[in-house]
Short mmCIF file of C-alpha atoms in Angstrom, two decimals:
data_model
loop_
_atom_site.label_atom_id
_atom_site.label_comp_id
_atom_site.label_asym_id
_atom_site.label_seq_id
_atom_site.Cartn_x
_atom_site.Cartn_y
_atom_site.Cartn_z
CA MET A 504 1.70 -26.09 -31.29
CA ALA A 505 3.28 -28.80 -29.67
CA GLY A 506 6.64 -30.38 -30.77
CA PHE A 507 7.16 -34.03 -31.86
CA THR A 508 10.39 -36.21 -32.08
CA LEU A 509 11.21 -38.50 -34.94
CA LEU A 510 12.83 -41.84 -34.26
CA GLN A 511 14.32 -43.97 -36.83
CA TYR A 512 13.40 -47.55 -35.82
CA ASP A 513 16.03 -50.18 -36.39
CA GLU A 514 15.73 -53.84 -35.26
CA GLY A 515 19.38 -53.91 -34.85
CA ARG A 516 19.73 -50.80 -32.35
CA LYS A 517 17.87 -50.03 -28.90
CA ASP A 518 18.62 -46.37 -28.72
CA TRP A 519 15.07 -45.48 -30.12
CA GLN A 520 13.59 -47.87 -27.45
CA ASP A 521 15.78 -46.15 -24.78
CA TYR A 522 14.31 -42.90 -25.91
CA ILE A 523 10.70 -43.87 -25.81
CA ILE A 524 11.33 -45.66 -22.15
CA SER A 525 12.85 -42.44 -20.68
CA LYS A 526 10.33 -40.24 -22.04
CA ILE A 527 7.75 -42.44 -20.19
CA ARG A 528 9.56 -42.44 -16.99
CA TYR A 529 9.95 -38.76 -17.07
CA SER A 530 6.40 -38.25 -17.82
CA LYS A 531 5.40 -40.45 -14.86
CA ILE A 532 7.82 -38.66 -12.34
CA CYS A 533 6.25 -35.08 -13.71
CA ASN A 534 2.76 -36.78 -12.82
CA GLN A 535 3.62 -37.90 -9.53
CA GLN A 536 5.47 -34.62 -8.80
CA ARG A 537 2.13 -32.53 -9.30
CA LYS A 538 0.05 -34.89 -7.14
CA ILE A 539 2.39 -34.63 -4.38
CA GLU A 540 2.73 -30.75 -4.69
CA LYS A 541 -0.16 -28.78 -3.88
CA ARG A 542 -0.18 -25.20 -5.14
CA LEU A 543 0.16 -22.80 -2.08
CA ALA A 544 -2.58 -21.10 -1.00
CA GLU A 545 -3.27 -17.79 -2.68
CA CYS A 546 -2.21 -14.62 -0.67
CA ASP A 547 -3.82 -11.18 -0.94
CA ILE A 548 -0.47 -9.13 -0.42
CA PHE A 549 2.82 -10.17 -1.31
CA TRP A 550 5.22 -7.68 0.56
CA LEU A 551 8.85 -7.27 -0.35
CA THR A 552 11.72 -5.20 1.33
CA ALA A 553 15.16 -4.99 0.04
CA VAL A 554 17.28 -3.80 3.32
CA ASP A 555 17.18 -5.01 7.23
CA VAL A 556 15.73 -1.62 8.43
CA GLU A 557 12.71 -1.86 6.13
CA THR A 558 12.13 -5.54 7.01
CA ASP A 559 12.28 -4.66 10.63
CA ALA A 560 9.90 -2.05 10.65
CA LEU A 561 7.54 -4.40 9.08
CA LYS A 562 8.32 -7.45 11.42
CA ASP A 563 6.40 -5.22 14.26
CA THR A 564 3.34 -4.28 12.15
CA PHE A 565 1.77 -7.80 12.06
CA ASP A 566 1.95 -11.04 13.60
CA TRP A 567 4.39 -13.36 11.02
CA ARG A 568 5.18 -16.94 11.17
CA PRO A 569 7.64 -18.66 8.93
CA TYR A 570 6.41 -20.14 5.83
CA HIS A 571 8.24 -22.90 4.01
CA VAL A 572 8.03 -23.38 0.39
CA PRO A 573 9.45 -26.51 -0.84
CA ARG A 574 12.77 -26.19 -3.10
CA ASP A 575 12.79 -22.41 -2.63
CA SER A 576 15.51 -20.95 -0.48
CA ALA A 577 13.72 -17.65 -0.02
CA GLN A 578 12.52 -16.99 3.66
CA TYR A 579 8.86 -16.22 3.56
CA TYR A 580 6.71 -15.08 6.30
CA LEU A 581 3.02 -15.32 6.46
CA SER A 582 0.45 -13.04 8.38
CA ASP A 583 -3.24 -13.42 8.48
CA TYR A 584 -5.04 -9.90 9.26
CA GLU A 585 -8.68 -9.32 9.70
CA LEU A 586 -9.69 -6.31 7.62
CA ASN A 587 -13.48 -5.38 7.38
CA GLY A 588 -14.64 -8.65 8.56
CA ARG A 589 -12.35 -10.45 6.01
CA MET A 590 -9.27 -12.22 6.33
CA VAL A 591 -6.46 -10.77 4.47
CA HIS A 592 -3.45 -13.46 3.92
CA ILE A 593 0.02 -11.63 3.61
CA ILE A 594 3.39 -13.07 2.71
CA ARG A 595 6.42 -11.12 2.97
CA THR A 596 10.17 -11.79 2.20
CA GLN A 597 13.48 -9.87 1.93
CA LEU A 598 15.68 -9.71 -1.33
CA THR A 599 18.91 -11.41 -0.70
CA ASP A 600 20.72 -8.58 -2.84
CA MET A 601 19.38 -5.09 -3.96
CA GLY A 602 18.66 -4.30 -7.83
CA MET A 603 16.01 -4.82 -10.36
CA THR A 604 17.12 -8.27 -11.22
CA PRO A 605 16.82 -9.79 -7.75
CA ALA A 606 13.37 -7.88 -7.37
CA ALA A 607 12.23 -9.32 -10.48
CA SER A 608 13.10 -12.76 -9.87
CA ILE A 609 11.47 -12.90 -6.30
CA THR A 610 8.54 -11.24 -7.60
CA THR A 611 7.96 -13.61 -10.84
CA LYS A 612 8.15 -16.62 -8.26
CA ALA A 613 5.51 -14.93 -5.87
CA ILE A 614 3.32 -14.44 -8.75
CA LEU A 615 3.49 -17.86 -9.64
CA GLN A 616 3.34 -19.57 -6.48
CA PHE A 617 1.13 -17.28 -4.42
CA SER A 618 -1.28 -15.42 -7.05
CA PRO A 619 -1.35 -12.17 -5.02
CA LYS A 620 -3.79 -9.91 -5.65
CA LEU A 621 -1.36 -6.78 -4.66
CA ILE A 622 2.45 -6.45 -4.68
CA ILE A 623 3.95 -3.95 -2.26
CA MET A 624 7.55 -2.92 -2.00
CA THR A 625 8.25 -1.23 1.11
CA GLY A 626 11.41 1.20 1.11
CA ILE A 627 13.13 4.08 2.71
CA ALA A 628 14.01 5.57 -0.70
CA ALA A 629 17.73 5.92 0.58
CA GLY A 630 16.31 8.81 3.11
CA LEU A 631 14.97 10.80 0.24
CA ASP A 632 13.55 13.44 2.14
CA SER A 633 13.55 14.80 5.68
CA GLU A 634 9.84 15.87 5.34
CA MET A 635 9.01 12.01 4.74
CA LYS A 636 7.21 10.28 7.53
CA ILE A 637 6.87 6.62 8.20
CA GLY A 638 3.55 5.57 6.35
CA ASP A 639 3.90 8.25 3.67
CA VAL A 640 3.21 7.16 0.23
CA MET A 641 5.69 8.00 -2.45
CA ILE A 642 5.00 8.00 -6.13
CA ALA A 643 8.02 8.24 -8.55
CA THR A 644 7.23 10.65 -11.37
CA ARG A 645 10.70 9.67 -13.06
CA THR A 646 12.70 6.59 -12.35
CA TRP A 647 16.20 5.52 -13.48
CA ASN A 648 17.72 2.37 -14.43
CA TYR A 649 21.46 2.05 -14.33
CA ASP A 650 21.44 -2.01 -14.48
CA CYS A 651 21.90 -1.94 -18.18
CA GLY A 652 25.17 -1.73 -20.10
CA LYS A 653 27.74 -3.25 -22.48
CA TYR A 654 31.41 -4.25 -21.74
CA SER A 655 33.59 -3.31 -24.39
CA GLU A 656 37.40 -3.18 -24.54
CA VAL A 657 38.84 0.47 -24.33
CA ASP A 658 42.27 1.89 -24.45
CA VAL A 659 43.77 3.10 -21.26
CA ALA A 660 47.07 4.58 -21.37
CA GLY A 661 48.17 2.18 -24.22
CA GLN A 662 46.43 -0.91 -22.66
CA LYS A 663 43.46 -2.64 -23.60
CA VAL A 664 41.12 -2.74 -20.58
CA VAL A 665 37.44 -4.10 -20.27
CA LYS A 666 35.19 -1.39 -18.98
CA LEU A 667 31.33 -1.30 -18.59
CA LYS A 668 29.83 1.25 -20.57
CA PRO A 669 26.42 2.03 -18.86
CA ASP A 670 23.49 2.53 -20.72
CA GLY A 671 21.03 4.14 -18.23
CA LYS A 672 17.41 4.73 -19.16
CA THR A 673 14.80 6.99 -17.66
CA GLU A 674 11.04 6.41 -17.54
CA ASN A 675 8.47 9.04 -16.81
CA LEU A 676 5.21 8.37 -15.12
CA SER A 677 2.61 8.35 -18.04
CA GLU A 678 0.35 11.41 -18.55
CA GLU A 679 -2.67 9.65 -17.73
CA ASN A 680 -1.17 8.56 -14.24
CA MET A 681 -0.06 11.99 -13.83
CA GLY A 682 -3.18 13.58 -14.47
CA MET A 683 -4.91 11.05 -11.94
CA LEU A 684 -2.35 12.05 -9.32
CA GLN A 685 -2.72 15.95 -10.12
CA ALA A 686 -6.67 15.43 -9.70
CA PHE A 687 -5.99 13.44 -6.26
CA ARG A 688 -3.60 16.23 -5.27
CA GLU A 689 -6.38 18.72 -5.43
CA HIS A 690 -8.22 17.00 -2.76
CA THR A 691 -5.54 16.53 -0.45
CA THR A 692 -2.60 18.53 1.12
CA ASP A 693 -0.51 15.48 1.82
CA LEU A 694 0.29 14.55 -1.55
CA LYS A 695 3.81 15.80 -2.83
CA LEU A 696 5.09 15.44 -6.36
#
């Protein structure tokens, strides 16, 4: 449902007229902007890394060239890769900070700007397991989110201090997905849960 503005007409005042003129000017600028800015080409894969060691490993995998997006400070890189006779367009970037909020922000921008068919976040999982090798796929059966919480005043040695009270949350892999993984595991010896 579209909203609308009511203006009071008064011959002795010009504020209603100024308001209408400013809305028309704004609408013209928006229309000009849409004509100037072409939507960037869609990509097949948007690849995201969080730290330098992940980015460095990815740099050597494909032939990357810088890809500039107007009014976006993120550093993007583009690679075209032929797969089964079809060109696959890949765009990558590295987060400027670790955490769920920066990852969600850049991923949202990527979805709106590039319409990727697949989003990949490559990681080292903090060196989780010495048995893991480069190229292994790791699937988390339980995830933790410690980004949430609430600041509140607490009494510490007779003084009021503001502290963060974390509100950690866990999420388990759905039973449906766990069942698919178990079935897949029956057909391969490489999958570890």
